[in-house]
Amino acid sequence: MKDHFPLVPADRCLFIAGGIGITPLLPMIRQVEMTGAERQLLYDGRTRASMAFRADLTHACGGRVHLDPQDECGPLDLAAWLNEPLSATKVYCCGPAPLLAAVREACAHWPGHSLRTERFTAADRSEPVRRTPFEVELRRTGRTVTVTPDVSVLQAVRGAGAEVLSSCEQGTCGTFLVPVLEGTPDHRDAVLADHERAAGDRVMPCVSRSRSDRLVLDL
């Protein structure tokens, strides 16, 4: 499985955790500690007792830990922390969907690629852009299939004989990421970043669909 939440080199790292979202962030924080880069952790939880690894985090972040138990402090004040973009800083966030959405909104004015997020479950998806059939051409095999509203692109291409790998089939693992040669995808995954969606050159057919009448995939 491809890692879609990698730690990348940066002068500063701001980690934002919500509840069990601290779990994947902890090894990243420890790795940054070894590099000597500047680091800060904002940790949001329901109660202080429910917030795991508190003692470990104080050491790993060199004391730069802001604990925010909601029963004591209320919701995390993201605006206060993210209002001013910090140069050469990467923001890593993992937690429940409302926290991820709030952090994305708060970082909207930051430089591109500053924010990286991770979720544990598939995002709630709105209705597809179109509810009518569309065609998918498999360029390598020369086959064309019609995708109806009741089947996924993944199911359709498998029905056409394409041998493809998949894992969660919920748009969260990134296993089945296919190059798009023509057409405009309707992205419905939880993996691709905004700039990758805008490029429209890759799609996750397990959950995503098409905005255009025809989608040509490198399959």
mmCIF file of N, CA, C and O in Angstrom, residues 1 121-123 125 151-158 162 164-177 188-191 204-208:
data_model
loop_
_atom_site.group_PDB
_atom_site.id
_atom_site.type_symbol
_atom_site.label_atom_id
_atom_site.label_comp_id
_atom_site.label_asym_id
_atom_site.label_seq_id
_atom_site.Cartn_x
_atom_site.Cartn_y
_atom_site.Cartn_z
ATOM 1 N N MET A 1 0.835 -1.188 0.000
ATOM 2 C CA MET A 1 0.000 0.000 0.000
ATOM 3 C C MET A 1 0.876 1.246 0.000
ATOM 4 O O MET A 1 1.842 1.335 0.755
ATOM 5 N N THR A 121 -11.303 6.729 8.296
ATOM 6 C CA THR A 121 -12.478 6.182 7.617
ATOM 7 C C THR A 121 -12.750 6.971 6.362
ATOM 8 O O THR A 121 -12.264 8.090 6.198
ATOM 9 N N ALA A 122 -13.534 6.389 5.475
ATOM 10 C CA ALA A 122 -13.875 7.073 4.229
ATOM 11 C C ALA A 122 -14.679 8.334 4.520
ATOM 12 O O ALA A 122 -15.468 8.390 5.457
ATOM 13 N N ALA A 123 -14.438 9.342 3.701
ATOM 14 C CA ALA A 123 -15.178 10.587 3.861
ATOM 15 C C ALA A 123 -16.617 10.412 3.393
ATOM 16 O O ALA A 123 -16.904 9.610 2.512
ATOM 17 N N ARG A 125 -19.499 11.183 1.189
ATOM 18 C CA ARG A 125 -19.467 11.706 -0.165
ATOM 19 C C ARG A 125 -20.843 12.208 -0.572
ATOM 20 O O ARG A 125 -21.862 11.574 -0.310
ATOM 21 N N VAL A 151 -23.323 0.958 -10.796
ATOM 22 C CA VAL A 151 -22.056 0.243 -10.671
ATOM 23 C C VAL A 151 -20.914 1.257 -10.589
ATOM 24 O O VAL A 151 -21.035 2.390 -11.053
ATOM 25 N N SER A 152 -19.811 0.838 -9.999
ATOM 26 C CA SER A 152 -18.631 1.695 -9.932
ATOM 27 C C SER A 152 -17.783 1.497 -11.182
ATOM 28 O O SER A 152 -17.946 0.512 -11.916
ATOM 29 N N VAL A 153 -16.883 2.415 -11.425
ATOM 30 C CA VAL A 153 -15.956 2.260 -12.541
ATOM 31 C C VAL A 153 -15.121 1.001 -12.342
ATOM 32 O O VAL A 153 -14.844 0.261 -13.289
ATOM 33 N N LEU A 154 -14.730 0.740 -11.107
ATOM 34 C CA LEU A 154 -13.955 -0.468 -10.799
ATOM 35 C C LEU A 154 -14.712 -1.720 -11.208
ATOM 36 O O LEU A 154 -14.158 -2.625 -11.859
ATOM 37 N N GLN A 155 -15.977 -1.790 -10.835
ATOM 38 C CA GLN A 155 -16.782 -2.961 -11.211
ATOM 39 C C GLN A 155 -16.914 -3.080 -12.724
ATOM 40 O O GLN A 155 -16.854 -4.176 -13.274
ATOM 41 N N ALA A 156 -17.076 -1.957 -13.388
ATOM 42 C CA ALA A 156 -17.260 -1.978 -14.839
ATOM 43 C C ALA A 156 -16.013 -2.457 -15.568
ATOM 44 O O ALA A 156 -16.093 -3.268 -16.484
ATOM 45 N N VAL A 157 -14.842 -1.954 -15.153
ATOM 46 C CA VAL A 157 -13.617 -2.360 -15.851
ATOM 47 C C VAL A 157 -13.253 -3.809 -15.532
ATOM 48 O O VAL A 157 -12.707 -4.514 -16.378
ATOM 49 N N ARG A 158 -13.576 -4.259 -14.345
ATOM 50 C CA ARG A 158 -13.361 -5.677 -14.040
ATOM 51 C C ARG A 158 -14.282 -6.549 -14.884
ATOM 52 O O ARG A 158 -13.891 -7.620 -15.352
ATOM 53 N N ALA A 162 -10.484 -6.448 -17.243
ATOM 54 C CA ALA A 162 -9.253 -5.814 -16.783
ATOM 55 C C ALA A 162 -8.868 -6.364 -15.408
ATOM 56 O O ALA A 162 -9.700 -6.438 -14.508
ATOM 57 N N VAL A 164 -7.176 -5.711 -12.174
ATOM 58 C CA VAL A 164 -6.733 -4.553 -11.395
ATOM 59 C C VAL A 164 -6.706 -4.906 -9.919
ATOM 60 O O VAL A 164 -7.486 -5.729 -9.433
ATOM 61 N N LEU A 165 -5.764 -4.278 -9.194
ATOM 62 C CA LEU A 165 -5.646 -4.479 -7.761
ATOM 63 C C LEU A 165 -6.500 -3.455 -7.021
ATOM 64 O O LEU A 165 -6.655 -2.316 -7.464
ATOM 65 N N SER A 166 -7.048 -3.856 -5.903
ATOM 66 C CA SER A 166 -7.766 -2.925 -5.037
ATOM 67 C C SER A 166 -7.665 -3.452 -3.618
ATOM 68 O O SER A 166 -7.299 -4.608 -3.394
ATOM 69 N N SER A 167 -7.976 -2.596 -2.661
ATOM 70 C CA SER A 167 -7.886 -3.005 -1.267
ATOM 71 C C SER A 167 -9.146 -2.608 -0.516
ATOM 72 O O SER A 167 -10.097 -3.376 -0.424
ATOM 73 N N CYS A 168 -9.202 -1.376 -0.022
ATOM 74 C CA CYS A 168 -10.351 -0.973 0.796
ATOM 75 C C CYS A 168 -11.603 -0.718 -0.036
ATOM 76 O O CYS A 168 -12.712 -0.881 0.440
ATOM 77 N N GLU A 169 -11.408 -0.290 -1.285
ATOM 78 C CA GLU A 169 -12.509 0.065 -2.192
ATOM 79 C C GLU A 169 -13.419 1.139 -1.596
ATOM 80 O O GLU A 169 -14.609 1.221 -1.898
ATOM 81 N N GLN A 170 -12.838 1.976 -0.740
ATOM 82 C CA GLN A 170 -13.557 3.089 -0.126
ATOM 83 C C GLN A 170 -12.901 4.435 -0.447
ATOM 84 O O GLN A 170 -13.302 5.472 0.072
ATOM 85 N N GLY A 171 -11.857 4.405 -1.292
ATOM 86 C CA GLY A 171 -11.192 5.641 -1.650
ATOM 87 C C GLY A 171 -10.260 6.188 -0.601
ATOM 88 O O GLY A 171 -9.953 7.380 -0.603
ATOM 89 N N THR A 172 -9.765 5.325 0.303
ATOM 90 C CA THR A 172 -8.882 5.795 1.366
ATOM 91 C C THR A 172 -7.486 5.188 1.326
ATOM 92 O O THR A 172 -6.565 5.736 1.937
ATOM 93 N N CYS A 173 -7.287 4.066 0.634
ATOM 94 C CA CYS A 173 -5.989 3.388 0.683
ATOM 95 C C CYS A 173 -5.049 3.790 -0.441
ATOM 96 O O CYS A 173 -3.829 3.676 -0.314
ATOM 97 N N GLY A 174 -5.575 4.228 -1.571
ATOM 98 C CA GLY A 174 -4.731 4.640 -2.681
ATOM 99 C C GLY A 174 -4.148 3.510 -3.500
ATOM 100 O O GLY A 174 -3.244 3.725 -4.308
ATOM 101 N N THR A 175 -4.654 2.280 -3.306
ATOM 102 C CA THR A 175 -4.107 1.143 -4.038
ATOM 103 C C THR A 175 -4.377 1.238 -5.533
ATOM 104 O O THR A 175 -3.503 0.975 -6.358
ATOM 105 N N PHE A 176 -5.585 1.595 -5.915
ATOM 106 C CA PHE A 176 -5.998 1.595 -7.324
ATOM 107 C C PHE A 176 -6.078 3.032 -7.819
ATOM 108 O O PHE A 176 -7.130 3.646 -7.850
ATOM 109 N N LEU A 177 -4.939 3.576 -8.198
ATOM 110 C CA LEU A 177 -4.842 4.945 -8.700
ATOM 111 C C LEU A 177 -4.398 4.868 -10.154
ATOM 112 O O LEU A 177 -3.308 4.402 -10.452
ATOM 113 N N ARG A 188 -13.916 11.484 -5.893
ATOM 114 C CA ARG A 188 -14.734 11.223 -4.711
ATOM 115 C C ARG A 188 -13.944 10.445 -3.663
ATOM 116 O O ARG A 188 -14.516 9.807 -2.784
ATOM 117 N N ASP A 189 -12.612 10.499 -3.760
ATOM 118 C CA ASP A 189 -11.745 9.767 -2.840
ATOM 119 C C ASP A 189 -11.321 10.648 -1.665
ATOM 120 O O ASP A 189 -11.660 11.832 -1.611
ATOM 121 N N ALA A 190 -10.574 10.056 -0.747
ATOM 122 C CA ALA A 190 -10.051 10.793 0.405
ATOM 123 C C ALA A 190 -8.535 10.815 0.388
ATOM 124 O O ALA A 190 -7.909 11.015 1.429
ATOM 125 N N VAL A 191 -7.940 10.622 -0.786
ATOM 126 C CA VAL A 191 -6.492 10.510 -0.895
ATOM 127 C C VAL A 191 -5.865 11.689 -1.618
ATOM 128 O O VAL A 191 -4.914 12.298 -1.138
ATOM 129 N N MET A 204 -9.228 7.491 -8.854
ATOM 130 C CA MET A 204 -9.430 6.259 -8.102
ATOM 131 C C MET A 204 -10.802 5.699 -8.476
ATOM 132 O O MET A 204 -11.826 6.133 -7.941
ATOM 133 N N PRO A 205 -10.843 4.735 -9.408
ATOM 134 C CA PRO A 205 -12.121 4.253 -9.954
ATOM 135 C C PRO A 205 -12.988 3.462 -8.983
ATOM 136 O O PRO A 205 -14.124 3.153 -9.317
ATOM 137 N N CYS A 206 -12.483 3.144 -7.803
ATOM 138 C CA CYS A 206 -13.328 2.409 -6.859
ATOM 139 C C CYS A 206 -14.482 3.279 -6.369
ATOM 140 O O CYS A 206 -15.565 2.778 -6.078
ATOM 141 N N VAL A 207 -14.248 4.607 -6.276
ATOM 142 C CA VAL A 207 -15.297 5.500 -5.780
ATOM 143 C C VAL A 207 -15.571 6.685 -6.714
ATOM 144 O O VAL A 207 -16.663 7.247 -6.705
ATOM 145 N N SER A 208 -14.571 7.076 -7.495
ATOM 146 C CA SER A 208 -14.729 8.251 -8.356
ATOM 147 C C SER A 208 -15.463 7.896 -9.638
ATOM 148 O O SER A 208 -15.538 6.729 -10.033
#
